[in-house]
Tab-separated table of C-alpha atoms and ligand atoms in Angstrom:
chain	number	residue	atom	x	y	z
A	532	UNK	CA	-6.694	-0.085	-4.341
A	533	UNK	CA	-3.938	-0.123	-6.929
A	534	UNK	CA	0.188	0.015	-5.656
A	535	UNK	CA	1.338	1.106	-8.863
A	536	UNK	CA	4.536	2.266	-10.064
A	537	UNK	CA	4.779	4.383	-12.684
A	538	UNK	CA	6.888	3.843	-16.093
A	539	UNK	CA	10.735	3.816	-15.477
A	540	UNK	CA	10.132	3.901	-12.058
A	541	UNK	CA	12.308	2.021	-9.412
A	542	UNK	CA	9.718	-0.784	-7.716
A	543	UNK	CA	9.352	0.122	-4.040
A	544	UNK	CA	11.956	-1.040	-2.065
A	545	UNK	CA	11.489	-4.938	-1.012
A	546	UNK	CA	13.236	-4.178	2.312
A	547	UNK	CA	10.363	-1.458	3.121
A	548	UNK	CA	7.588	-3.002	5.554
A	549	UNK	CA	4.496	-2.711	3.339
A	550	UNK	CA	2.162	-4.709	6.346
A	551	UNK	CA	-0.988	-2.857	6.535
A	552	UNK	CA	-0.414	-0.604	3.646
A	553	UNK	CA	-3.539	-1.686	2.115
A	554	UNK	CA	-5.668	-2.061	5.156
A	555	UNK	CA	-4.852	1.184	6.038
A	556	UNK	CA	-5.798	2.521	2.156
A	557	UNK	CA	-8.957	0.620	2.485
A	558	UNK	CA	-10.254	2.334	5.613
A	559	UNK	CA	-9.650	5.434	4.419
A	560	UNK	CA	-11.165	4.831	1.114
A	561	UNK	CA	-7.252	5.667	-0.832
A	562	UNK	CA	-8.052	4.516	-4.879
A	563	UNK	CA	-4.601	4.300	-5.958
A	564	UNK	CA	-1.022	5.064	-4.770
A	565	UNK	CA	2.204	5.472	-7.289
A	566	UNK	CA	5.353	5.515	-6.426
A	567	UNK	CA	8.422	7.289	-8.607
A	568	UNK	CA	12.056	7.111	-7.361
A	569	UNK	CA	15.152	8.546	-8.906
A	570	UNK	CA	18.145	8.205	-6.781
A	571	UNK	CA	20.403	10.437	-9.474
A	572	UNK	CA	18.627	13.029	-7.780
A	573	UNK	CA	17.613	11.805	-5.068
A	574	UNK	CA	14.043	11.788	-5.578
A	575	UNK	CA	11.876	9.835	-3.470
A	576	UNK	CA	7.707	10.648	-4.519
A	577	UNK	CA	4.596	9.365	-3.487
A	578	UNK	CA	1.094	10.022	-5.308
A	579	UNK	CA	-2.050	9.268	-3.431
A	580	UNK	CA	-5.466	9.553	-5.499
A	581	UNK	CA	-8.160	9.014	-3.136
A	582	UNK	CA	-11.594	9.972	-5.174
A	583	UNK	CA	-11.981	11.394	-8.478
A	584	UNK	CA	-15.871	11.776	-8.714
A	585	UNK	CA	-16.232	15.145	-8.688
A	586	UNK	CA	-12.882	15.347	-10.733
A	587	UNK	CA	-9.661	15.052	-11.441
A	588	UNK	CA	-7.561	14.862	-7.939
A	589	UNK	CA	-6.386	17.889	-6.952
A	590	UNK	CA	-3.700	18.106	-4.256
A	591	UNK	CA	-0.514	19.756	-2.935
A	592	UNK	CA	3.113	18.420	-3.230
A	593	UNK	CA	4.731	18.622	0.163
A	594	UNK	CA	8.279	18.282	0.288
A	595	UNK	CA	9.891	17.313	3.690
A	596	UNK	CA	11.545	14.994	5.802
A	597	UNK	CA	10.213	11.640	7.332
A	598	UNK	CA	11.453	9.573	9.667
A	599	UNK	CA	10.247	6.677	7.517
A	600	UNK	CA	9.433	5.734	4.400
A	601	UNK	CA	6.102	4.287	5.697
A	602	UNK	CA	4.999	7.061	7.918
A	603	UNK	CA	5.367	9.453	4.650
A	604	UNK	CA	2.938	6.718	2.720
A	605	UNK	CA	0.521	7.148	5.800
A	606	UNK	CA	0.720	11.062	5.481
A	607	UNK	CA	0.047	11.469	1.894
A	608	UNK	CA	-2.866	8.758	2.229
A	609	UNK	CA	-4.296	10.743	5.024
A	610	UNK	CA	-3.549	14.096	3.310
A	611	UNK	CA	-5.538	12.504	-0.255
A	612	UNK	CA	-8.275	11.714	1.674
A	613	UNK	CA	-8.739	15.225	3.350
A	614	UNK	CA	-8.404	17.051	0.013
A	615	UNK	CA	-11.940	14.826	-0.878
A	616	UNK	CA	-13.898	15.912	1.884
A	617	UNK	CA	-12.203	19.411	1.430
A	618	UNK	CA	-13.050	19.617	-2.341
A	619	UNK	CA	-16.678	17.819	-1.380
A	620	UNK	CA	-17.487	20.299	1.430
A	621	UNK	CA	-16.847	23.252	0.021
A	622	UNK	CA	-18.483	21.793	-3.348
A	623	UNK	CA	-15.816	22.108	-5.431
A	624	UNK	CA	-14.983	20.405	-8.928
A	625	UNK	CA	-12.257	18.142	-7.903
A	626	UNK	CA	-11.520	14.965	-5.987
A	627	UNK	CA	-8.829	14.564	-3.698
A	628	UNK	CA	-5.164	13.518	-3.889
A	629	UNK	CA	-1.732	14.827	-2.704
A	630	UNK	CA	1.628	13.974	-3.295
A	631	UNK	CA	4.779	14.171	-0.982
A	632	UNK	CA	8.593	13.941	-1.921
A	633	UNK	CA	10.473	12.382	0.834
A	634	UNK	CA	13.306	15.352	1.161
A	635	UNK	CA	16.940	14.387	1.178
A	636	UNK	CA	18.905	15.577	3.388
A	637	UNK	CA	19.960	18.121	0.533
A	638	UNK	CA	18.774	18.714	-3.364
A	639	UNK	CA	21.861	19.075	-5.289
A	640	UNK	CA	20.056	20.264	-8.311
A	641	UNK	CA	16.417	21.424	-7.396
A	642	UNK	CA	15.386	22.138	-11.015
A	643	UNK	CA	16.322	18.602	-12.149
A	644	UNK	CA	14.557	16.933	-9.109
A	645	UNK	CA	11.096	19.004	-9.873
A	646	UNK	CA	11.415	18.114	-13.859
A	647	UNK	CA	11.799	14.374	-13.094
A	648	UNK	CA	9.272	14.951	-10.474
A	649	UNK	CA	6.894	16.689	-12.954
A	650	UNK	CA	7.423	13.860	-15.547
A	651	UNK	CA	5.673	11.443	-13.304
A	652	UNK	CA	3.064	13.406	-12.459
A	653	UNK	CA	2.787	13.568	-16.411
A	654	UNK	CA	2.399	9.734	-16.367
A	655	UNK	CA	-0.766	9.787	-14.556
A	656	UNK	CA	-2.355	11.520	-17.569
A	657	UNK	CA	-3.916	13.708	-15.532
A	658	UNK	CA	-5.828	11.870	-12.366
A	659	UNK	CA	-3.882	14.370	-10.655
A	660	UNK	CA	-2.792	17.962	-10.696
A	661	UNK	CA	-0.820	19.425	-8.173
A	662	UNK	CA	-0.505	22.417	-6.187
A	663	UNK	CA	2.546	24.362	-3.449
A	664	UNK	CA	2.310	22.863	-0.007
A	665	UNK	CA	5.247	22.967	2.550
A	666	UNK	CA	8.138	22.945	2.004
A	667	UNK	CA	7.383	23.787	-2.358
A	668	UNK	CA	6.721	27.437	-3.944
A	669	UNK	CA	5.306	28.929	-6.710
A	670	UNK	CA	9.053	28.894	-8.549
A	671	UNK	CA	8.486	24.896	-7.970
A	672	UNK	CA	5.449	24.956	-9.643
A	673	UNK	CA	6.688	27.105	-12.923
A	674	UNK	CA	9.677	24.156	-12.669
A	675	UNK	CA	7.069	21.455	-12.697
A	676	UNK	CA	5.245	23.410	-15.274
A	677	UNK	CA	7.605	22.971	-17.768
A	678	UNK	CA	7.553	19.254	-18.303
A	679	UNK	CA	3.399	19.101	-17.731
A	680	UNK	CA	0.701	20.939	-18.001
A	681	UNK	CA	-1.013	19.431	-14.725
A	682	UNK	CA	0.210	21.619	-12.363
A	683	UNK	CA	-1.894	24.882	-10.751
A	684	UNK	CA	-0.444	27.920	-8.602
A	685	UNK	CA	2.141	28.661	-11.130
A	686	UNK	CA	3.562	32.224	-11.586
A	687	UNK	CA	1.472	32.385	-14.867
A	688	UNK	CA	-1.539	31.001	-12.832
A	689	UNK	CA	-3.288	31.485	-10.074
A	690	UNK	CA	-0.114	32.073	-8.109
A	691	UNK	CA	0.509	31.197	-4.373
A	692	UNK	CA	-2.804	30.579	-2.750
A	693	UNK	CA	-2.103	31.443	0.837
A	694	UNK	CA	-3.514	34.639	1.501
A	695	UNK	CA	-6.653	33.097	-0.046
A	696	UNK	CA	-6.160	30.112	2.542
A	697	UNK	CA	-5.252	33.078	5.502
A	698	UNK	CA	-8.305	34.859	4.752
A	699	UNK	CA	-10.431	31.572	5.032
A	700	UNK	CA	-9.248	30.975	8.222
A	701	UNK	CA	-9.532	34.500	9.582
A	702	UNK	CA	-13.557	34.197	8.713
A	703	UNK	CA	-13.512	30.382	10.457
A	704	UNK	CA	-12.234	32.252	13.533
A	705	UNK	CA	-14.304	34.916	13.296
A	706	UNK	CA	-17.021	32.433	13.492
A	707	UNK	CA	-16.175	30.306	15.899
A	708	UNK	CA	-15.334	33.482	18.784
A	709	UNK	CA	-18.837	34.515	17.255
A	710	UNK	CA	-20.346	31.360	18.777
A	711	UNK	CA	-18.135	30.488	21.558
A	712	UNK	CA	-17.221	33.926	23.106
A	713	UNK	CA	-20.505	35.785	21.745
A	714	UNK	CA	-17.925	38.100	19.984
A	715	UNK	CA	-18.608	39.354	16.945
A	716	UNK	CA	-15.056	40.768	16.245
A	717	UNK	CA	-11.178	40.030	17.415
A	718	UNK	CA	-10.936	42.438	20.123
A	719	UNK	CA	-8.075	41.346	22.403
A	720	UNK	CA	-8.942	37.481	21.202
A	721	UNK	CA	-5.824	35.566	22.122
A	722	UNK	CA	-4.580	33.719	19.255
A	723	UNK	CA	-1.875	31.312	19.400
A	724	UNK	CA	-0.687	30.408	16.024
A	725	UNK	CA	1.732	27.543	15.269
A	726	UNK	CA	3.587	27.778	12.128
A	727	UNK	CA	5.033	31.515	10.674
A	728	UNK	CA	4.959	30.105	6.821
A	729	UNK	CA	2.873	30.971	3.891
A	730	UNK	CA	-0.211	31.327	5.692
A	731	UNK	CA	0.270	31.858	9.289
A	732	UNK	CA	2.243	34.583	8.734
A	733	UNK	CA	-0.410	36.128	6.681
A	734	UNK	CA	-3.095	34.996	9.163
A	735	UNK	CA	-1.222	37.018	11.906
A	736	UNK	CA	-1.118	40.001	10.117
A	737	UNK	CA	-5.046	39.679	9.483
A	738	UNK	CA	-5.427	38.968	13.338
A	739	UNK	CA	-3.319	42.272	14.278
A	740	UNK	CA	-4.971	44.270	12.278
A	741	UNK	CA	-8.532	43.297	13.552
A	742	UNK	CA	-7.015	43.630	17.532
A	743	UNK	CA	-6.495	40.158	18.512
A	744	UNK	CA	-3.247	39.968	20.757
A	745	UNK	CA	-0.958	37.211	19.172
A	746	UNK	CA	1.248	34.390	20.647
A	747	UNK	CA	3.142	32.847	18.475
A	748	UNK	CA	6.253	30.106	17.195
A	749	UNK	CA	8.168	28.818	14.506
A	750	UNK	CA	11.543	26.961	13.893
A	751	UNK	CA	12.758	30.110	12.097
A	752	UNK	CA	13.753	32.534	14.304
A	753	UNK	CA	13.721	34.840	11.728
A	754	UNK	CA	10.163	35.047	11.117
A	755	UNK	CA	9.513	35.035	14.972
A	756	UNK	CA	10.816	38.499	14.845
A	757	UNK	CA	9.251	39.454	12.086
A	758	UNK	CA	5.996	38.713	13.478
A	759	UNK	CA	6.923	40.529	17.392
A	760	UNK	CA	8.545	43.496	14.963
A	761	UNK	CA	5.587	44.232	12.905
A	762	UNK	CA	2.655	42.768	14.923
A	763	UNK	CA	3.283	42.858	18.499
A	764	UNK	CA	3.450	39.414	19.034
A	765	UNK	CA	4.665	37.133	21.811
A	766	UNK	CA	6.825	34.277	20.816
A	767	UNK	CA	6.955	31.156	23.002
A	768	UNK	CA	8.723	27.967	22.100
A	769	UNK	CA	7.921	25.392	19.579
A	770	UNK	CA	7.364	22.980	22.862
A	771	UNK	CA	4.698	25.841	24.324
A	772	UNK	CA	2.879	26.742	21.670
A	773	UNK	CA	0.054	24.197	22.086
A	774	UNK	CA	-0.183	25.212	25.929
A	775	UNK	CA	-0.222	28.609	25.328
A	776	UNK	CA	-2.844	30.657	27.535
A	777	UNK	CA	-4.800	31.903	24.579
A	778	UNK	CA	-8.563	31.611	23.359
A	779	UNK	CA	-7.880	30.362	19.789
A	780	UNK	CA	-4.960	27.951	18.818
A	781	UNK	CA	-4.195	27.866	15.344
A	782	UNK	CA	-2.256	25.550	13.932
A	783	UNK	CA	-0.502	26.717	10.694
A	784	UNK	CA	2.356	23.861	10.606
A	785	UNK	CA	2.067	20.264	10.073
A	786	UNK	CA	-0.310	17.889	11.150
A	787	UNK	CA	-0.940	15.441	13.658
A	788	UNK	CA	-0.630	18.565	16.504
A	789	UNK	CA	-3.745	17.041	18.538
A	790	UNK	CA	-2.796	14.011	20.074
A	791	UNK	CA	-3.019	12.569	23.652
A	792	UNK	CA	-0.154	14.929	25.139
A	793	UNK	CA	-1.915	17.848	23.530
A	794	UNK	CA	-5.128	16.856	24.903
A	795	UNK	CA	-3.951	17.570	28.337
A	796	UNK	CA	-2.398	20.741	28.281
A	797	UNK	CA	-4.537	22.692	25.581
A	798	UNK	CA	-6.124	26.024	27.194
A	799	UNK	CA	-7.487	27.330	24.152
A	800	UNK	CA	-11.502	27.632	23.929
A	801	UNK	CA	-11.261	26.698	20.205
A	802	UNK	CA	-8.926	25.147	17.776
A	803	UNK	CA	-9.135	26.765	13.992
A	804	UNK	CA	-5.956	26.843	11.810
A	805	UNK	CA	-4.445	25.779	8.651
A	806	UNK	CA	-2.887	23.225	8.991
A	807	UNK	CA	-4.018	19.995	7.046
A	808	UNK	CA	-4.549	16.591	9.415
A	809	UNK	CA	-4.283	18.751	12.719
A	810	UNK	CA	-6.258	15.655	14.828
A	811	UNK	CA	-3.777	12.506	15.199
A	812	UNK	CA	-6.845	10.282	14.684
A	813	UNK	CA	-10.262	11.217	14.993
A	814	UNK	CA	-10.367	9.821	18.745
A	815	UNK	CA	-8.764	13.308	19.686
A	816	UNK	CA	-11.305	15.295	17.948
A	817	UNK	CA	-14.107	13.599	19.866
A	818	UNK	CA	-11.835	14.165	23.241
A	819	UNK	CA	-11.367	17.819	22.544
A	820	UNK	CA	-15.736	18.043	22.333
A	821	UNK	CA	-15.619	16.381	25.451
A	822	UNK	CA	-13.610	18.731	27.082
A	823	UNK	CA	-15.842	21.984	25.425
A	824	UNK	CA	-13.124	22.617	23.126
A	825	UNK	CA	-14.595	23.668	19.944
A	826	UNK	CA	-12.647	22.489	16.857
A	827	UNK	CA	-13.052	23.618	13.322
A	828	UNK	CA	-12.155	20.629	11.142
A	829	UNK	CA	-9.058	21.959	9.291
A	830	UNK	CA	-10.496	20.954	5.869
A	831	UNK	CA	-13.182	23.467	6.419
A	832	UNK	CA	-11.267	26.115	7.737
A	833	UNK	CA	-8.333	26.018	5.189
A	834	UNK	CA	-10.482	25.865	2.224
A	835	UNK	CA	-9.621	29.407	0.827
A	836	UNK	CA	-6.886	28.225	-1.034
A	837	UNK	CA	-8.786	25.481	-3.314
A	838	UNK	CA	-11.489	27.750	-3.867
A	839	UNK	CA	-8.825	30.300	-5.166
A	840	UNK	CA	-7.478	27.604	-7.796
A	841	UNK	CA	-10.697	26.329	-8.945
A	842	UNK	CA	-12.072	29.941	-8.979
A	843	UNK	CA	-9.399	32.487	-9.640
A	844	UNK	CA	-9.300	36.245	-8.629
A	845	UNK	CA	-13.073	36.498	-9.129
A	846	UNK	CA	-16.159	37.260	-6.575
A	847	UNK	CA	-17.228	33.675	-6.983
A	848	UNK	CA	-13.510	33.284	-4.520
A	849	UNK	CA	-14.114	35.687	-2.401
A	850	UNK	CA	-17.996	34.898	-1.876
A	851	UNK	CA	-17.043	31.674	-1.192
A	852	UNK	CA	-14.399	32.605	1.211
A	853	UNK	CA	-16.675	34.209	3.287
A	854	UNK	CA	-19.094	31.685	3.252
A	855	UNK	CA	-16.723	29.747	5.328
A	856	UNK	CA	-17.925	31.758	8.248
A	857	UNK	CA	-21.480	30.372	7.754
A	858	UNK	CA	-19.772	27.375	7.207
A	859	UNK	CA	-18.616	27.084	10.554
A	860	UNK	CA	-21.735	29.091	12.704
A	861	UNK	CA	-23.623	26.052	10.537
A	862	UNK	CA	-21.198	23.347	11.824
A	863	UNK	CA	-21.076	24.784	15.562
A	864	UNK	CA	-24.647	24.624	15.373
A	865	UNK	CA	-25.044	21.223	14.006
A	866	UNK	CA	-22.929	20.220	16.526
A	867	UNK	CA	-24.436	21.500	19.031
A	868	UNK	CA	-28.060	19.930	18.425
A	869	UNK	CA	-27.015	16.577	17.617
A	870	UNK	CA	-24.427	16.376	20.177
A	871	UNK	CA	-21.823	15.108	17.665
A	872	UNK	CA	-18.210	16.240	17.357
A	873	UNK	CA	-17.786	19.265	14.776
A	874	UNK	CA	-15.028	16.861	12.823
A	875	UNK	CA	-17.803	13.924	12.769
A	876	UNK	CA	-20.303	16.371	11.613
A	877	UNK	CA	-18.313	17.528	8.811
A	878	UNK	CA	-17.275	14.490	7.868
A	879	UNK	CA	-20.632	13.343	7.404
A	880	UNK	CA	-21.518	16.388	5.168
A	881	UNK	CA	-18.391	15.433	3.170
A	882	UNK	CA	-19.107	11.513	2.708
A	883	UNK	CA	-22.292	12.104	1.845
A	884	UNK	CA	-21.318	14.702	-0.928
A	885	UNK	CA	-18.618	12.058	-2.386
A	886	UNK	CA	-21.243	9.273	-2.437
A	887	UNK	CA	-23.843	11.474	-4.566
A	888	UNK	CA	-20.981	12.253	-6.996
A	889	UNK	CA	-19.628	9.022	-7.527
A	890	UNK	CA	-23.391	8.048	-7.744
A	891	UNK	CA	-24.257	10.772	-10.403
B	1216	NAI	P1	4.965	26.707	5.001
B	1216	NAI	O1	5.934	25.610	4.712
B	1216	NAI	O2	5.081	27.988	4.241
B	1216	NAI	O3	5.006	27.084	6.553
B	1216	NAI	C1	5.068	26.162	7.584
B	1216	NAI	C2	5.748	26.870	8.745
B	1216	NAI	O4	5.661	26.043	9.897
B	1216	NAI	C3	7.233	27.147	8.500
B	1216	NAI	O5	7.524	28.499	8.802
B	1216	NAI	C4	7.944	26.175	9.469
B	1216	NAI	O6	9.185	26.679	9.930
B	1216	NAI	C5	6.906	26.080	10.582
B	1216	NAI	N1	7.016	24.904	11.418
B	1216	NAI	C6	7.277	23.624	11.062
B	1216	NAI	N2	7.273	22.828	12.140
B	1216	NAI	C7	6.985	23.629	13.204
B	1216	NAI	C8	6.817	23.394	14.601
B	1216	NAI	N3	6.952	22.180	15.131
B	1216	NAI	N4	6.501	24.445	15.394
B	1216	NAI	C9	6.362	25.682	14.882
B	1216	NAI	N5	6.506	25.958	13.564
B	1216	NAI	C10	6.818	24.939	12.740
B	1216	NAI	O7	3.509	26.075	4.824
B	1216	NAI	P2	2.139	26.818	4.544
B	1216	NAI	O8	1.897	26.874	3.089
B	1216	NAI	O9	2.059	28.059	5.353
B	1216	NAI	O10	1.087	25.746	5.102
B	1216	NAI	C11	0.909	25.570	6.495
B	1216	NAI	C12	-0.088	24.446	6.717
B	1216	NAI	O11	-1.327	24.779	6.094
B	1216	NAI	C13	0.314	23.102	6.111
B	1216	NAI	O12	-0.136	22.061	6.924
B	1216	NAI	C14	-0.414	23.069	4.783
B	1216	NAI	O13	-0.664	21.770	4.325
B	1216	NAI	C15	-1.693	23.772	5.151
B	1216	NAI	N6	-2.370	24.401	4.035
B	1216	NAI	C16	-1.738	25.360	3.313
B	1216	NAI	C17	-2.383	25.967	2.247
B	1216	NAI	C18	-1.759	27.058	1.482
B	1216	NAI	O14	-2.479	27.759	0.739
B	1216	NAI	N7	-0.465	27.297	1.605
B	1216	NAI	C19	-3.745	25.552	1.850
B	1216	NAI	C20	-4.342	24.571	2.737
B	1216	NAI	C21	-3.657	24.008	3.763
């Protein structure tokens, strides 16, 4: 593993605790990590570039607040390695990387902070190309456009991918009430979803309009009401939301939902959402088969949205949207017979995939 910075780039900070930074890179396979700091502008960003077999790394640029410096290197590590196994499963032609800016508490100039940003990701030459995640929007992306041409999901582009990613998820959770309540549509399914944004807002509407009764929570009020105005929904509290008394809980916010508090007060039958890193550690994934809870690993689920930039409005993206449904039947099934945790399962197919590429 390389701890680079980049040209004309502050060094990382000498008071920051860098113990284990490496150890934790090496387990989870991270290549390189950069580092770019402007304090003019109070930019703070973080490149991980975990494989680039199958291609240059592709990955999102989230933009939001940490409580540390270190626990946003161990997101965007975590979040690298999950766009390679997403990429791999899905068999896509990229490897995996993502980048996050550690947000201040306010961007004086946002247009400034996204063309310094996009100069660094110009100094990678390309190992990585970047895409909206939270907290960044296509108007980010035609920002970062504008000082390099590795960006995707530009205006100009492919655009914002999240009704691509919705509609992947929709056909995960189609597949999984297929298995797990013998269902084969949404019919007063109970869906909690986590996280009104980009997607899950989208994703509700999907869900309403195939009958599934919706439960649901965000930190903006304003799209709480949006969601009870136009799709009937409940709204609970961001503290109930995991515990809601629902079949399916989809998480459509940040990661790290499933953890050992979650573990005991989850009711739903299956777990199938957006949001990248949902497990806290893998542990939680094996608990949840333990208890019969049947997870879709988030990579596979929220696929629709990489297949959409690698594949553009075509029928190639929307075959291989729906193919996340088999996808999933396939995973249940696997899981199933070999009495291995969905997540594991995946995982394997994924690993496998990266070690014939960097082979070939
Ligand atoms: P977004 O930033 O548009 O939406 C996130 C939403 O979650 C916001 O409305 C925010 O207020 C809400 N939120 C944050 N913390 C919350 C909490 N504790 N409880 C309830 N709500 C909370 O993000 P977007 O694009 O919708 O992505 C959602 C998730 O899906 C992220 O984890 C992202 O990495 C992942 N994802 C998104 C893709 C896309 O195409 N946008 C593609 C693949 C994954």
């Amino acid at each position: 593993m390389h701890l680079l910075s980049s040209p004309n780039i502050v060094p990382f900070s000498a008071a920051t605790d860098t113990n284990g930074i490496f150890d934790q890179a090496a387990v989870l396979r991270v290549n390189d990590i950069h580092l770019c700091s402007d304090p003019g502008l109070g930019l703070k960003a973080i490149v991980a570039i975990h494989d680039t077999s199958r291609g240059p790394a592709l990955g999102g640029t989230r933009c939001i607040r940490y409580a540390s410096e270190r626990q946003a290197i161990d997101d965007v590590m975590r979040l690298a390695q999950g766009m390679s196994y997403k990429s791999a499963f899905a068999r896509l032609p990229y490897g995996g990387g993502k980048a996050v800016l550690i947000r201040p508490e306010s961007v004086p100039d946002r247009t400034a902070y996204f063309e310094r940003y996009a100069e660094f990701i110009e100094s990678l030459n390309g190992r990585f190309v970047t895409a909206v995640d939270v907290g960044t929007d296509v108007s980010d992306m035609d920002t970062i456009a504008r000082k390099t041409q590795y960006v995707m999901c530009t205006s100009a582009a492919s655009g914002d991918p999240s009704n691509h990613t919705a509609h992947g998820v929709l056909n995960a959770i189609l597949a999984a009430v297929c298995e797990c309540f013998e269902q084969n549509d949404l019919a007063s399914v109970r869906v909690a979803i986590q996280g009104l944004g980009k997607v899950g807002m989208r994703l509700a509407g999907l869900l309403h309009e195939r009958g599934a009764n919706l439960i649901v929570s965000d930190l903006d009020k304003n799209r709480i009401q949006q969601c009870v105005d136009e799709f009937g929904a409940t709204s609970v509290s961001i503290h109930e939301i995991i515990a809601a008394d629902c079949d399916v809980l989809a998480p459509c916010a940040l990661g790290g939902v499933i953890d050992n508090q979650a573990l005991t007060t989850i009711r739903a039958k299956i777990i199938c959402g957006a949001a990248n890193n949902q497990l806290a550690q893998d542990e939680h994934g094996d608990r949840l088969f333990s208890k019969n809870i049947f997870y879709v690993p988030d990579y596979v689920a929220n696929a629709g949205g990489l297949i959409h930039i690698s594949f553009g409005s075509s029928i190639e993206t929307t075959e291989r949207i729906q193919a996340i449904y088999d996808s999933v039947i396939d995973l249940f099934r696997r899981s199933r017979v070999t009495r291995n945790p969905s997540h594991r399962v995946a995982n394997e197919i994924a690993k496998q995939r990266l070690i014939k590429s960097r082979q070939a």
